[in-house]
mmCIF file of C-alpha atoms and ligand atoms in Angstrom:
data_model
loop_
_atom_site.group_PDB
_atom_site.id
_atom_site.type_symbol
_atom_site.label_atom_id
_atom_site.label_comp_id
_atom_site.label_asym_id
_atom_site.label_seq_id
_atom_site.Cartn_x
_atom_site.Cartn_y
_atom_site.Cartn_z
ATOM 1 C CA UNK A 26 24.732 -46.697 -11.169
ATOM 2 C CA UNK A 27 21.573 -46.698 -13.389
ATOM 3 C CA UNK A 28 23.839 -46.679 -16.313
ATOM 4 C CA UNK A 29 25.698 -49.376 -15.067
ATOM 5 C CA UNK A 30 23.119 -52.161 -14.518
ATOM 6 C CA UNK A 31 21.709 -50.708 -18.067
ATOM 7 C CA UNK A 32 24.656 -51.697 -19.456
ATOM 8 C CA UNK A 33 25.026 -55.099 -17.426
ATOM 9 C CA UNK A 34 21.400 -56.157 -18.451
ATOM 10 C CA UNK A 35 22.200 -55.372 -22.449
ATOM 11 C CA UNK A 36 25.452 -57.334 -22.294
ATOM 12 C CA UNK A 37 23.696 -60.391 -20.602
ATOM 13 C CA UNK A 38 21.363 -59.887 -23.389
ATOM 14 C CA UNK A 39 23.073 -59.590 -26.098
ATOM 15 C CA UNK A 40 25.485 -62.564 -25.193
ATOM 16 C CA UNK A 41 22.740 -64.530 -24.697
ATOM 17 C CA UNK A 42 22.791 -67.917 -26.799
ATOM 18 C CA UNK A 43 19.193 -67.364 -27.812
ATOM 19 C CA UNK A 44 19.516 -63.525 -28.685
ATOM 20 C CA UNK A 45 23.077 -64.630 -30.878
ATOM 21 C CA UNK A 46 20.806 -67.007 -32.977
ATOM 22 C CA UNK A 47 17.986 -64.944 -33.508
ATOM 23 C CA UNK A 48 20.677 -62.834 -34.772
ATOM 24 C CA UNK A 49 22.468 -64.608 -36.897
ATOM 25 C CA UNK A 50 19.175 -66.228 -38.146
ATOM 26 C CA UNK A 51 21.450 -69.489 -38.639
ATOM 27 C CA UNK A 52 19.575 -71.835 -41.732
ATOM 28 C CA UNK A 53 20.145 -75.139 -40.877
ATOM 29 C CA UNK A 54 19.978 -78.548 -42.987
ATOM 30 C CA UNK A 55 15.517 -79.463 -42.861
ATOM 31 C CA UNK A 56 16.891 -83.245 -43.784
ATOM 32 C CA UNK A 57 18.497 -85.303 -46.151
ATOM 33 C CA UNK A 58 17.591 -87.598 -49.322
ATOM 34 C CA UNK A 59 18.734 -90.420 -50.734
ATOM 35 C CA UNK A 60 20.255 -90.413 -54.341
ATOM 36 C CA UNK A 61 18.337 -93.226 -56.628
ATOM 37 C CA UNK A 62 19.485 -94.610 -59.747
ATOM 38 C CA UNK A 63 17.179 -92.206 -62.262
ATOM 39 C CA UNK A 64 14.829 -94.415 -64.367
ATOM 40 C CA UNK A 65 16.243 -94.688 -68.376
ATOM 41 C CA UNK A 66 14.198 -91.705 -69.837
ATOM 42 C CA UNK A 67 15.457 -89.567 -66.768
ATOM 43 C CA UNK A 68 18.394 -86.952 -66.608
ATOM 44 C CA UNK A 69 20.295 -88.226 -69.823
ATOM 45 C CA UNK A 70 20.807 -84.590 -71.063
ATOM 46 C CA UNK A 71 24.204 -83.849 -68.688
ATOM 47 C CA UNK A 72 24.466 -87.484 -66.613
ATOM 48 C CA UNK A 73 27.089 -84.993 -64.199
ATOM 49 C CA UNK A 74 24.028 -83.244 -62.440
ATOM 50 C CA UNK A 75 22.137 -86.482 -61.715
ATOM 51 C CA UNK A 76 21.616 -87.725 -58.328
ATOM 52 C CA UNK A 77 23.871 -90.702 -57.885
ATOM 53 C CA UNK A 78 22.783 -93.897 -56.176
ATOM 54 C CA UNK A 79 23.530 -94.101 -52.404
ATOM 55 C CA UNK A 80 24.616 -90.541 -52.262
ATOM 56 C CA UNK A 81 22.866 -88.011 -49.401
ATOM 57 C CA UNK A 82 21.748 -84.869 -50.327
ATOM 58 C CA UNK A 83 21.045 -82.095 -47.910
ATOM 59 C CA UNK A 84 18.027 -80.287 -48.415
ATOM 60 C CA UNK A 85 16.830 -77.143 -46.594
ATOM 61 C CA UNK A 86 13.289 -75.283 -46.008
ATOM 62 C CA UNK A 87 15.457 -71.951 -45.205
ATOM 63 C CA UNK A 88 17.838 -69.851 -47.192
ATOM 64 C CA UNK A 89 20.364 -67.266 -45.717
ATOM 65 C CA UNK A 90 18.985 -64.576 -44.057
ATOM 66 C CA UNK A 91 18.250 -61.399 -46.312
ATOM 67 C CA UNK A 92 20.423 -58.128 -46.415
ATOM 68 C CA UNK A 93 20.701 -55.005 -48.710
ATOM 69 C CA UNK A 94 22.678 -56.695 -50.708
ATOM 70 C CA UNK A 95 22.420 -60.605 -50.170
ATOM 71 C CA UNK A 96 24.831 -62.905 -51.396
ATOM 72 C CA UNK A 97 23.903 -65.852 -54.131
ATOM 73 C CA UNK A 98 25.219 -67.910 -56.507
ATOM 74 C CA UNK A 99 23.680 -67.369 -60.378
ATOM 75 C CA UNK A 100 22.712 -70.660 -62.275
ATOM 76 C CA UNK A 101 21.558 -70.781 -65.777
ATOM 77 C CA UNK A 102 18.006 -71.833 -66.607
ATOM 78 C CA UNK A 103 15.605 -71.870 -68.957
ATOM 79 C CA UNK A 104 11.650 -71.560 -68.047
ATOM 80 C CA UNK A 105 10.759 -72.052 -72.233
ATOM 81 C CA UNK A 106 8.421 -75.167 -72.985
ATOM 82 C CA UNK A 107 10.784 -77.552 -73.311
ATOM 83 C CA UNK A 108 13.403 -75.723 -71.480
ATOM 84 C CA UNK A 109 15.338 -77.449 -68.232
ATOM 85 C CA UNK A 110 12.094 -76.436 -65.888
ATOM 86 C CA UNK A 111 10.244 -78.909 -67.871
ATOM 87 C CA UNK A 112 6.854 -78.006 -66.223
ATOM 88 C CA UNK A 113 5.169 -73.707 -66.385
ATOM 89 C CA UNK A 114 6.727 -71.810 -63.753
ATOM 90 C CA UNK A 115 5.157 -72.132 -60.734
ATOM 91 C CA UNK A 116 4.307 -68.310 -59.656
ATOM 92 C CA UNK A 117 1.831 -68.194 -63.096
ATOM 93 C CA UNK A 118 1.299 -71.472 -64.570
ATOM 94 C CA UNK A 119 3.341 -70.066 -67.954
ATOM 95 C CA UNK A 120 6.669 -70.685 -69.617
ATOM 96 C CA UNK A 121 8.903 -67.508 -69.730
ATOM 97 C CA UNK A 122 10.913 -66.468 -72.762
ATOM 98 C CA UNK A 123 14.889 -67.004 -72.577
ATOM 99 C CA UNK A 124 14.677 -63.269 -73.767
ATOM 100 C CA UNK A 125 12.933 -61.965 -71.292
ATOM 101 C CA UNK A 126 14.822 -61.825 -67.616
ATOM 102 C CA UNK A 127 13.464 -63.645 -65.060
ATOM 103 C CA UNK A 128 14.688 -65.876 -62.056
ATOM 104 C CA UNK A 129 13.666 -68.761 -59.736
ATOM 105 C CA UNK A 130 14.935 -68.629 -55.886
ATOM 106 C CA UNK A 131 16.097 -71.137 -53.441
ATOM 107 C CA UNK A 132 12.895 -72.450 -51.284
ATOM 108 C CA UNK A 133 13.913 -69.983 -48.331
ATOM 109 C CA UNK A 134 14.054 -66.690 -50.675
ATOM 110 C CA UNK A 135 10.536 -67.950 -52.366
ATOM 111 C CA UNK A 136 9.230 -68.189 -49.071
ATOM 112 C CA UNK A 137 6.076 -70.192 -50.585
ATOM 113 C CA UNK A 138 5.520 -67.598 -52.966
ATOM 114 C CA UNK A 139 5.478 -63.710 -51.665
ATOM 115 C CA UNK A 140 8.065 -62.492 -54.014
ATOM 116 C CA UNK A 141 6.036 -64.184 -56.887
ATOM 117 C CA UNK A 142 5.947 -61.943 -60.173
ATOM 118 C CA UNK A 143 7.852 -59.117 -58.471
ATOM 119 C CA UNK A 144 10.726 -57.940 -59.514
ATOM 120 C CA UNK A 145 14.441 -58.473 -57.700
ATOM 121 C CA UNK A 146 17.208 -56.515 -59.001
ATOM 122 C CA UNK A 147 20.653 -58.442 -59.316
ATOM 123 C CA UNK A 148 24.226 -57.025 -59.440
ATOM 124 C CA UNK A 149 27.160 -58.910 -60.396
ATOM 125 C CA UNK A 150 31.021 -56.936 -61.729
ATOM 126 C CA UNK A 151 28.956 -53.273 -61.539
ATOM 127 C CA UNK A 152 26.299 -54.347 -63.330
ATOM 128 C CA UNK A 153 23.030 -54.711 -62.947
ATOM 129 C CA UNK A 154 19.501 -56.096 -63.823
ATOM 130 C CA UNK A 155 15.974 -56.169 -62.804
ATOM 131 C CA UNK A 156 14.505 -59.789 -63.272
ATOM 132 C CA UNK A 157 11.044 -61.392 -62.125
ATOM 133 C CA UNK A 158 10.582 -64.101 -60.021
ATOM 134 C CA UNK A 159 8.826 -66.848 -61.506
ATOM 135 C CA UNK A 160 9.808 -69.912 -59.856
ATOM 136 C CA UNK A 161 10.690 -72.003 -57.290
ATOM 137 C CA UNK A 162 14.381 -73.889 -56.650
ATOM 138 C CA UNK A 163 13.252 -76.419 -54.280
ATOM 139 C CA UNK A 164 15.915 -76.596 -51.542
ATOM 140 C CA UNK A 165 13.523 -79.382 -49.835
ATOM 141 C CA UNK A 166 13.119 -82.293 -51.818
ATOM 142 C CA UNK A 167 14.698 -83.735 -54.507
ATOM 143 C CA UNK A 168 16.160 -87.108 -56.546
ATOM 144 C CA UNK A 169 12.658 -87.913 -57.297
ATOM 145 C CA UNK A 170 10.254 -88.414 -59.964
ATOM 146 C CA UNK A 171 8.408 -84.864 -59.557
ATOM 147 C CA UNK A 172 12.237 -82.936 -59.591
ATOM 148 C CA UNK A 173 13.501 -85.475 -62.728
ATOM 149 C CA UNK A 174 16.290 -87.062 -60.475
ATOM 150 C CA UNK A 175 18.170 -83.853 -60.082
ATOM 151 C CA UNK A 176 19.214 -83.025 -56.505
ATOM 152 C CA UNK A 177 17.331 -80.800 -54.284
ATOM 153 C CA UNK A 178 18.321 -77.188 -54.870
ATOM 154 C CA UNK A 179 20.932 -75.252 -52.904
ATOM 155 C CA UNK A 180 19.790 -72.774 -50.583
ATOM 156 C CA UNK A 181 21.362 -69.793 -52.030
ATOM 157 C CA UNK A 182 20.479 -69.907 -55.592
ATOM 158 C CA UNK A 183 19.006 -67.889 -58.210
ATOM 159 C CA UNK A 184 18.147 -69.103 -61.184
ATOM 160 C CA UNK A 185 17.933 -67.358 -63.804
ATOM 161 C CA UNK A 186 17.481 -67.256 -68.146
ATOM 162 C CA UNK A 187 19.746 -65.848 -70.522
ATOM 163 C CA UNK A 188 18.327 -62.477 -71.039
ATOM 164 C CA UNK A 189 20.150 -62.211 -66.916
ATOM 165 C CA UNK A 190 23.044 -63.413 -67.465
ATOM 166 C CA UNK A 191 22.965 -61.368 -71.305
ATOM 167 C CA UNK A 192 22.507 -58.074 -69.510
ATOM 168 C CA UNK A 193 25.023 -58.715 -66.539
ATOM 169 C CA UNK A 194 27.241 -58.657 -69.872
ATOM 170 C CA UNK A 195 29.174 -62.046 -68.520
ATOM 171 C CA UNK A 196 30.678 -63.960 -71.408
ATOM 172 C CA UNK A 197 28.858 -66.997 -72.958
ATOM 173 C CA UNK A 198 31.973 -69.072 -71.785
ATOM 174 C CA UNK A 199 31.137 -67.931 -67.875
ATOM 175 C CA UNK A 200 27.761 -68.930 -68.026
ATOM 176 C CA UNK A 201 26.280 -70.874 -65.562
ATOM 177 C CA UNK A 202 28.025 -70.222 -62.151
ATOM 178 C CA UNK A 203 28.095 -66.711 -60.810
ATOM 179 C CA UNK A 204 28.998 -64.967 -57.364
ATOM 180 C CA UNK A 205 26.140 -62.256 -57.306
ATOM 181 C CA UNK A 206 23.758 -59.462 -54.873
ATOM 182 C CA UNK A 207 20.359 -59.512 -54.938
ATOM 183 C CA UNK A 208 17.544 -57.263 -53.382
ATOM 184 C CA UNK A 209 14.037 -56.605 -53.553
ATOM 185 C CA UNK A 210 13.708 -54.543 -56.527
HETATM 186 C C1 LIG B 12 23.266 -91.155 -45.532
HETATM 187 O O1 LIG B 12 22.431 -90.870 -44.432
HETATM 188 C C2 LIG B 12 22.042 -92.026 -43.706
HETATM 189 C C3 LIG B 12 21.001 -91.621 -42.678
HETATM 190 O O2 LIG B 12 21.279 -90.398 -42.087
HETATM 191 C C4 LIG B 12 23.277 -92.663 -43.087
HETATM 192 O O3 LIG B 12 22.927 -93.806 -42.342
HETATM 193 C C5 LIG B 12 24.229 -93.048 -44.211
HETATM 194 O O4 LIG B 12 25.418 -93.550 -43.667
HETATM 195 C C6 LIG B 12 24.536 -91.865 -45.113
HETATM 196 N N1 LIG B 12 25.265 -92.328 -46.277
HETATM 197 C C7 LIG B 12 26.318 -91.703 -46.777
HETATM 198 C C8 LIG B 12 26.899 -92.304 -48.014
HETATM 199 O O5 LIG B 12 26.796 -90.688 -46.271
HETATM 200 C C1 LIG B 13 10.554 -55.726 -63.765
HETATM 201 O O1 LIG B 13 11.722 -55.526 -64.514
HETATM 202 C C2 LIG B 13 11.513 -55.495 -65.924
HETATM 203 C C3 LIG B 13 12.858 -55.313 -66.582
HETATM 204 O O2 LIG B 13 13.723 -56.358 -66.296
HETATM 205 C C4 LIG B 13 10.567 -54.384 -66.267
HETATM 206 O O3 LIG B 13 10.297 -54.418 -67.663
HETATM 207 C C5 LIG B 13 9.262 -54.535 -65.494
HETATM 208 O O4 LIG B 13 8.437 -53.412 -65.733
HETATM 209 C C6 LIG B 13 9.539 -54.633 -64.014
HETATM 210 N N1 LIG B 13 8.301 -54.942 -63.311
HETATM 211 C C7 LIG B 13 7.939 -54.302 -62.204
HETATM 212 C C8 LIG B 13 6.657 -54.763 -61.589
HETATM 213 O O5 LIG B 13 8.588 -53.388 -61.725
#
């Protein structure tokens, strides 16, 4: 009998609507912007990543939730002066060498800066490499002057330079567009 309204109470609980999203930790859409045409000395270098005039782009404050092994797609970037980052990293004010591995996370998987300078270990076809974060991707603003008219960030990036994608041993051809784990390192 005990056992029985035990086991009543737990269903009602965990069928609950409120107990299923807590659960799933769903990250929903924070807003949208608008696309603008990019001013003349703006995003020339590859007009196919540009925000386009008119378009929406979702942006998000959240990324998905975190596991043992979380799922992410791996971009290319470089944090060099110079390099597609254009301004220092944000966790340290410095540029990062292409040589040396290091990453910048979707807005969510920053989470305003607590995994700054520490280490996350990424694993993509058996390999795998320990890489610093640096860097924000924002996920919650973008196609503006302060993000060079590129489109706000996906929420399940990780961006990272070639020394990452070098010791993942993925061809120079691949670069650019990975299906990889992450963790805490
Ligand atoms: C973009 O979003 C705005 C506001 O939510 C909406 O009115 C408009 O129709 C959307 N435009 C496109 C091209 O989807
Ligand atoms: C982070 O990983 C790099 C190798 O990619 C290593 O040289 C460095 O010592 C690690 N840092 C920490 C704090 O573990």
């Amino acid at each position: 009998m005990k056992n029985l309204s035990l086991g009543s109470f737990l269903l009602v609980v965990l069928l609950h609507p409120h107990f299923l999203e807590a659960r799933l930790q769903v990250c929903k859409p924070s807003g949208k912007v608008k696309g603008k045409m990019p001013p003349p000395d703006y995003c020339h270098e590859d007009d196919s990543i540009c925000c386009i005039k008119g378009r929406n782009y979702t942006t998000y404050e959240c990324s998905p939730p975190i596991s043992r092994s979380t799922k992410a797609v791996l971009n290319l970037n470089s944090f060099e002066e110079g390099g597609d980052g254009g301004k220092p990293s944000k966790c340290d004010d410095k540029y990062h060498s292409d040589h040396t591995p290091v990453v910048a996370l979707s807005t969510g998987w920053y989470s305003s800066g607590s995994r700054c300078l520490k280490n996350i270990t990424i694993s993509a076809k058996g390999r795998s490499v320990d890489a610093m974060v640096v860097d924000e991707c924002d996920s919650s603003m973008g196609c503006d002057k302060k993000h060079y008219y590129l489109p706000p960030c996906d929420n399940n990036i990780v961006d990272a330079s070639q020394a990452v994608w070098r010791a993942l041993g993925v061809p120079l051809d691949d670069w650019g567009d990975l299906d990889i784990t992450w963790t805490d390192a």
